[in-house]
Structure formats: C-alpha cells, structure tokens
CSV table of C-alpha atoms in Angstrom, one decimal:
chain,number,residue,atom,x,y,z
A,1,ASP,CA,21.6,-4.6,60.5
A,2,THR,CA,22.9,-8.2,60.9
A,3,GLY,CA,19.9,-10.2,60.0
A,4,VAL,CA,19.1,-12.2,56.9
A,5,SER,CA,18.6,-10.0,53.7
A,6,GLN,CA,17.0,-10.9,50.4
A,7,ASP,CA,16.9,-9.1,47.2
A,8,PRO,CA,14.6,-8.1,45.4
A,9,ARG,CA,11.8,-7.6,48.0
A,10,HIS,CA,9.2,-7.7,45.1
A,11,LYS,CA,9.4,-9.2,41.5
A,12,ILE,CA,6.8,-9.1,38.7
A,13,THR,CA,7.5,-11.0,35.6
A,14,LYS,CA,5.7,-12.4,32.7
A,15,ARG,CA,5.2,-16.1,32.3
A,16,GLY,CA,8.2,-17.8,30.6
A,17,GLN,CA,10.7,-15.4,31.8
A,18,ASN,CA,13.6,-16.3,34.1
A,19,VAL,CA,14.1,-14.8,37.6
A,20,THR,CA,17.0,-14.9,40.1
A,21,PHE,CA,16.7,-14.1,43.9
A,22,ARG,CA,19.6,-13.5,46.2
A,23,CYS,CA,19.8,-14.3,49.9
A,24,ASP,CA,22.5,-13.0,52.3
A,25,PRO,CA,22.5,-15.0,55.5
A,26,ILE,CA,23.8,-14.0,59.0
A,27,SER,CA,27.5,-14.0,58.5
A,28,GLU,CA,28.4,-16.7,60.8
A,29,HIS,CA,25.6,-19.2,60.0
A,30,ASN,CA,26.8,-22.1,57.8
A,31,ARG,CA,23.4,-23.5,57.3
A,32,LEU,CA,21.0,-21.8,54.7
A,33,TYR,CA,17.5,-22.8,53.6
A,34,TRP,CA,15.1,-21.8,51.0
A,35,TYR,CA,11.3,-22.0,51.6
A,36,ARG,CA,8.2,-21.2,49.5
A,37,GLN,CA,5.1,-19.7,51.1
A,38,THR,CA,1.7,-19.4,49.2
A,39,LEU,CA,-1.3,-17.3,50.6
A,40,GLY,CA,-2.8,-18.7,53.8
A,41,GLN,CA,-0.3,-21.5,54.0
A,42,GLY,CA,2.8,-22.2,56.2
A,43,PRO,CA,6.1,-22.1,54.5
A,44,GLU,CA,7.3,-25.2,52.6
A,45,PHE,CA,10.9,-26.4,52.5
A,46,LEU,CA,12.7,-26.1,49.0
A,47,THR,CA,16.4,-26.7,49.7
A,48,TYR,CA,19.2,-26.7,52.2
A,49,PHE,CA,22.8,-25.7,52.0
A,50,GLN,CA,25.6,-26.5,54.6
A,51,ASN,CA,28.4,-24.2,53.6
A,52,GLU,CA,28.5,-24.5,49.8
A,53,ALA,CA,27.1,-27.9,49.6
A,54,GLN,CA,23.5,-28.4,48.5
A,55,LEU,CA,22.5,-31.3,50.7
A,56,GLU,CA,18.8,-31.7,50.3
A,57,LYS,CA,16.2,-30.7,47.7
A,58,SER,CA,12.5,-30.9,48.2
A,59,ARG,CA,10.2,-32.6,45.5
A,60,LEU,CA,8.6,-29.2,45.2
A,61,LEU,CA,11.9,-28.1,43.5
A,62,SER,CA,11.2,-28.9,39.8
A,63,ASP,CA,14.0,-28.8,37.3
A,64,ARG,CA,13.1,-25.1,36.4
A,65,PHE,CA,14.6,-24.2,39.8
A,66,SER,CA,18.2,-24.0,40.8
A,67,ALA,CA,20.0,-22.8,43.8
A,68,GLU,CA,23.7,-22.2,44.4
A,69,ARG,CA,25.7,-21.0,47.3
A,70,PRO,CA,29.1,-20.6,45.6
A,71,LYS,CA,31.5,-19.6,48.5
A,72,GLY,CA,29.4,-20.6,51.3
A,73,SER,CA,28.0,-17.2,51.8
A,74,PHE,CA,25.2,-15.7,49.9
A,75,SER,CA,22.8,-18.0,47.8
A,76,THR,CA,20.9,-17.4,44.7
A,77,LEU,CA,17.7,-19.2,43.7
A,78,GLU,CA,16.7,-18.9,40.0
A,79,ILE,CA,13.5,-20.1,38.2
A,80,GLN,CA,13.6,-20.6,34.6
A,81,ARG,CA,10.4,-20.4,32.2
A,82,THR,CA,8.3,-19.2,35.2
A,83,GLU,CA,4.7,-20.3,35.5
A,84,GLN,CA,1.8,-18.6,37.1
A,85,GLY,CA,2.0,-21.4,39.8
A,86,ASP,CA,5.3,-20.1,40.7
A,87,SER,CA,3.8,-17.0,42.3
A,88,ALA,CA,4.5,-17.0,45.9
A,89,MET,CA,6.7,-15.6,48.7
A,90,TYR,CA,10.2,-17.2,48.6
A,91,LEU,CA,11.9,-17.2,52.1
A,92,CYS,CA,15.5,-17.7,53.1
A,93,ALA,CA,16.7,-18.5,56.5
A,94,SER,CA,19.9,-19.3,58.2
A,95,SER,CA,21.1,-20.9,61.1
A,96,LEU,CA,23.9,-22.4,63.3
A,97,GLU,CA,22.1,-25.0,64.9
A,98,ARG,CA,18.3,-25.2,65.6
A,99,GLY,CA,16.3,-22.3,65.4
A,100,GLN,CA,16.2,-20.6,61.9
A,101,PHE,CA,16.2,-16.9,61.4
A,102,PHE,CA,14.3,-15.7,58.4
A,103,GLY,CA,14.7,-13.1,55.9
A,104,PRO,CA,11.8,-10.7,54.7
A,105,GLY,CA,11.2,-12.7,51.7
A,106,THR,CA,10.9,-12.0,47.9
A,107,ARG,CA,7.4,-11.7,46.6
A,108,LEU,CA,7.1,-13.2,43.0
A,109,THR,CA,4.1,-12.5,40.8
A,110,VAL,CA,4.0,-14.2,37.6
A,111,LEU,CA,1.7,-12.5,35.1
B,1,GLY,CA,5.6,-38.1,57.2
B,2,ASP,CA,6.1,-35.4,59.9
B,3,SER,CA,3.3,-32.9,60.0
B,4,VAL,CA,2.0,-30.1,62.3
B,5,THR,CA,-1.7,-29.4,62.8
B,6,GLN,CA,-2.7,-25.9,64.1
B,7,MET,CA,-6.4,-24.6,65.1
B,8,GLU,CA,-7.8,-22.7,62.3
B,9,GLY,CA,-8.2,-19.0,62.6
B,10,PRO,CA,-9.0,-16.2,62.8
B,11,VAL,CA,-8.9,-15.9,66.5
B,12,THR,CA,-10.5,-12.7,67.6
B,13,LEU,CA,-9.8,-11.4,71.2
B,14,SER,CA,-10.2,-8.4,73.0
B,15,GLU,CA,-7.3,-6.6,74.8
B,16,GLU,CA,-6.3,-8.3,77.9
B,17,ALA,CA,-8.0,-11.8,77.1
B,18,PHE,CA,-6.3,-15.0,77.5
B,19,LEU,CA,-4.9,-16.7,74.4
B,20,THR,CA,-4.4,-20.3,73.5
B,21,ILE,CA,-3.5,-21.5,70.1
B,22,ASN,CA,-3.5,-25.3,69.8
B,23,CYS,CA,-0.7,-27.0,67.9
B,24,THR,CA,-0.3,-30.7,67.7
B,25,TYR,CA,2.4,-32.6,65.8
B,26,THR,CA,3.1,-36.0,64.1
B,27,ALA,CA,6.8,-37.0,64.0
B,28,THR,CA,9.2,-40.1,64.3
B,29,GLY,CA,11.3,-39.6,67.5
B,30,TYR,CA,11.4,-36.5,69.4
B,31,PRO,CA,11.5,-33.3,67.3
B,32,SER,CA,12.2,-29.7,68.3
B,33,LEU,CA,9.2,-27.5,68.5
B,34,PHE,CA,9.0,-23.9,67.6
B,35,TRP,CA,6.6,-21.0,67.2
B,36,TYR,CA,7.1,-18.3,64.6
B,37,VAL,CA,5.3,-15.1,64.4
B,38,GLN,CA,4.6,-13.1,61.3
B,39,TYR,CA,3.5,-9.4,61.9
B,40,PRO,CA,1.8,-7.6,59.1
B,41,GLY,CA,4.1,-6.7,56.3
B,42,GLU,CA,7.2,-8.4,58.1
B,43,GLY,CA,9.2,-11.5,57.9
B,44,LEU,CA,8.9,-14.5,60.1
B,45,GLN,CA,10.4,-14.2,63.6
B,46,LEU,CA,11.4,-17.0,66.0
B,47,LEU,CA,9.0,-16.4,69.1
B,48,LEU,CA,10.0,-19.4,71.2
B,49,LYS,CA,11.2,-23.0,71.1
B,50,ALA,CA,11.7,-26.2,73.0
B,51,THR,CA,13.9,-29.0,72.3
B,52,LYS,CA,12.9,-31.9,74.6
B,53,ALA,CA,9.8,-33.1,76.6
B,54,ASP,CA,8.5,-31.0,79.3
B,55,ASP,CA,10.7,-28.0,78.2
B,56,LYS,CA,8.8,-24.8,78.4
B,57,GLY,CA,9.8,-22.1,75.8
B,58,SER,CA,8.9,-18.6,76.8
B,59,ASN,CA,9.1,-15.1,75.2
B,60,LYS,CA,7.5,-11.9,75.2
B,61,GLY,CA,4.8,-13.1,77.7
B,62,PHE,CA,4.0,-16.2,75.6
B,63,GLU,CA,4.7,-19.6,76.8
B,64,ALA,CA,4.6,-23.2,75.2
B,65,THR,CA,5.3,-26.6,76.9
B,66,TYR,CA,6.6,-29.6,74.9
B,67,ARG,CA,3.9,-32.3,75.8
B,68,LYS,CA,5.3,-35.7,74.5
B,69,GLU,CA,2.4,-37.6,75.7
B,70,THR,CA,-0.2,-35.6,73.9
B,71,THR,CA,2.2,-34.5,71.1
B,72,SER,CA,1.3,-31.1,71.6
B,73,PHE,CA,2.9,-27.6,71.9
B,74,HIS,CA,0.1,-25.2,72.5
B,75,LEU,CA,0.8,-21.3,72.6
B,76,GLU,CA,-0.5,-19.3,75.6
B,77,LYS,CA,-0.4,-15.8,76.7
B,78,GLY,CA,-2.1,-14.4,79.9
B,79,SER,CA,-3.2,-10.9,78.7
B,80,VAL,CA,-2.9,-10.0,74.8
B,81,GLN,CA,-2.3,-6.7,73.3
B,82,VAL,CA,-3.3,-5.1,70.3
B,83,SER,CA,0.3,-5.4,69.1
B,84,ASP,CA,0.2,-9.0,69.2
B,85,SER,CA,-2.0,-9.2,66.2
B,86,ALA,CA,-0.1,-11.4,63.7
B,87,VAL,CA,-0.1,-14.8,62.2
B,88,TYR,CA,1.4,-17.4,64.5
B,89,PHE,CA,2.8,-20.6,63.2
B,90,CYS,CA,3.8,-23.8,64.8
B,91,ALA,CA,6.7,-25.7,63.4
B,92,LEU,CA,8.8,-28.8,64.1
B,93,SER,CA,12.4,-29.9,63.3
B,94,SER,CA,13.0,-33.6,63.4
B,95,ARG,CA,15.9,-35.0,65.3
B,96,GLY,CA,18.4,-37.4,63.5
B,97,GLY,CA,17.8,-35.6,60.2
B,98,ALA,CA,20.9,-33.7,58.7
B,99,THR,CA,19.0,-30.7,57.4
B,100,ASN,CA,17.0,-29.6,60.6
B,101,LYS,CA,14.5,-28.3,58.0
B,102,LEU,CA,11.4,-26.8,59.4
B,103,ILE,CA,7.9,-28.2,58.8
B,104,PHE,CA,5.2,-25.7,59.4
B,105,GLY,CA,1.6,-25.7,60.4
B,106,THR,CA,-0.7,-23.4,58.2
B,107,GLY,CA,-0.7,-20.7,60.7
B,108,THR,CA,-3.4,-19.0,62.9
B,109,LEU,CA,-4.4,-15.4,62.3
B,110,LEU,CA,-4.9,-13.6,65.7
B,111,ALA,CA,-6.7,-10.3,65.7
B,112,VAL,CA,-6.8,-8.4,69.1
B,113,GLN,CA,-9.3,-5.6,69.4
B,114,PRO,CA,-8.8,-2.7,71.7
C-alpha cells in the first residue's frame, strides 16, 4: 500500500502526559500537512512542511505542540502536557501540488 | 478570512434518489475547490476537484461545477446508492498562498436507505 500511513491509530493517555504521533507520506510527495478534527467538525489546519522546512503554523498550534520532518520524509507531531481539550483525531496529508491525500488519522483520547 | 459553508445534515435519501449537497465559499482571488468523502471508520478521500471557474469535477457518478458568480461548488449525484452513505466535506485551497492548505466546511452526513 503506497498511501499515507499514521501510527498509532489510537492513543489513550492521561492528562499531563506527552504523546508523539508519526506520519509517513506518499514517498514522492514533498508537501506534508497536519490537521486536527473534532467530532462533528471539518479538519482544521495545524502546520505545513515543504521537504524538511516547516513553513507555516496555525495559531491552533500552541507552544505545547511541536512538529518535525527531519529528513523531508516522515513527520512527527508531539503534544506535551496533554489536556482534555487535545482529544481529537489528528490527520496527516501529503501532496505534490493541489489535492491532498490523507492518512487514516490518529485518534487521541486524553483522560 | 477564507471560509466554506455547507448545508447542514443529516441528509436522508432513498436509494436511487437525486442528491444535492450545497457548498458556498468566501475567498480572496480564485481558490481551488474540492469535495472529500469520509466513509464510516475510514480516512478522508479526495472525491473530486476543480481549479478554475466553470470547471466541472466528476468521479464515481458525483459532479460539482465551480461557479464563480455564485461562489458555489454544489455536489450532485443522479442516483445514490446505500454505499454512498458517508460524510461529505467541501474544501478550498487559496491561490497565491505558499502552503495550499485546505479550509474545510463542517461536513454533511448522507444516509441512504434501501
């Protein structure tokens, strides 16, 4: 399967813990995006990488959030000191030009 | 800022009925427009897209036409099937921006009954 993959698919954590998610984009895609989707809403943009450079971050991305794409391939999204409000589906997408391809998402539940 | 407005769901139809899901947008310039579909338990899938005015995107029997004069991109299908039951998201990507990030509507749940 050559689509976008994300790991883990589900994560349950306690408030205050740190969590890290991984995204592996489609191999030839140089653009990578992270979005967050809460129940009943459309995805909201968090951050964007072109190759290894992080070129845009949403105001939704507080200081507790950090994302990396060290070699321009896979990406990680870390949330420090998780809060209950961080519970959501975290989506990764990749593209060459317009039209992004999404992974299955990581569902985070913060207890 | 840029935004997308979709008709609220759920939309409940009988099999073989005609489907319309309304979508309008607000954007500076001329964005690219998309419909994504999310089947139960699955990730978002690109259904169709249109990149300029009067373009028609089509896929799997679904169509949508980019209408600049009414800032709309309504999704239509002539005869729905039970397998079309899903959440449908309208989205735009602004031209001129470096990121091509997507701005989504809130989604419309379609339930097709046999």
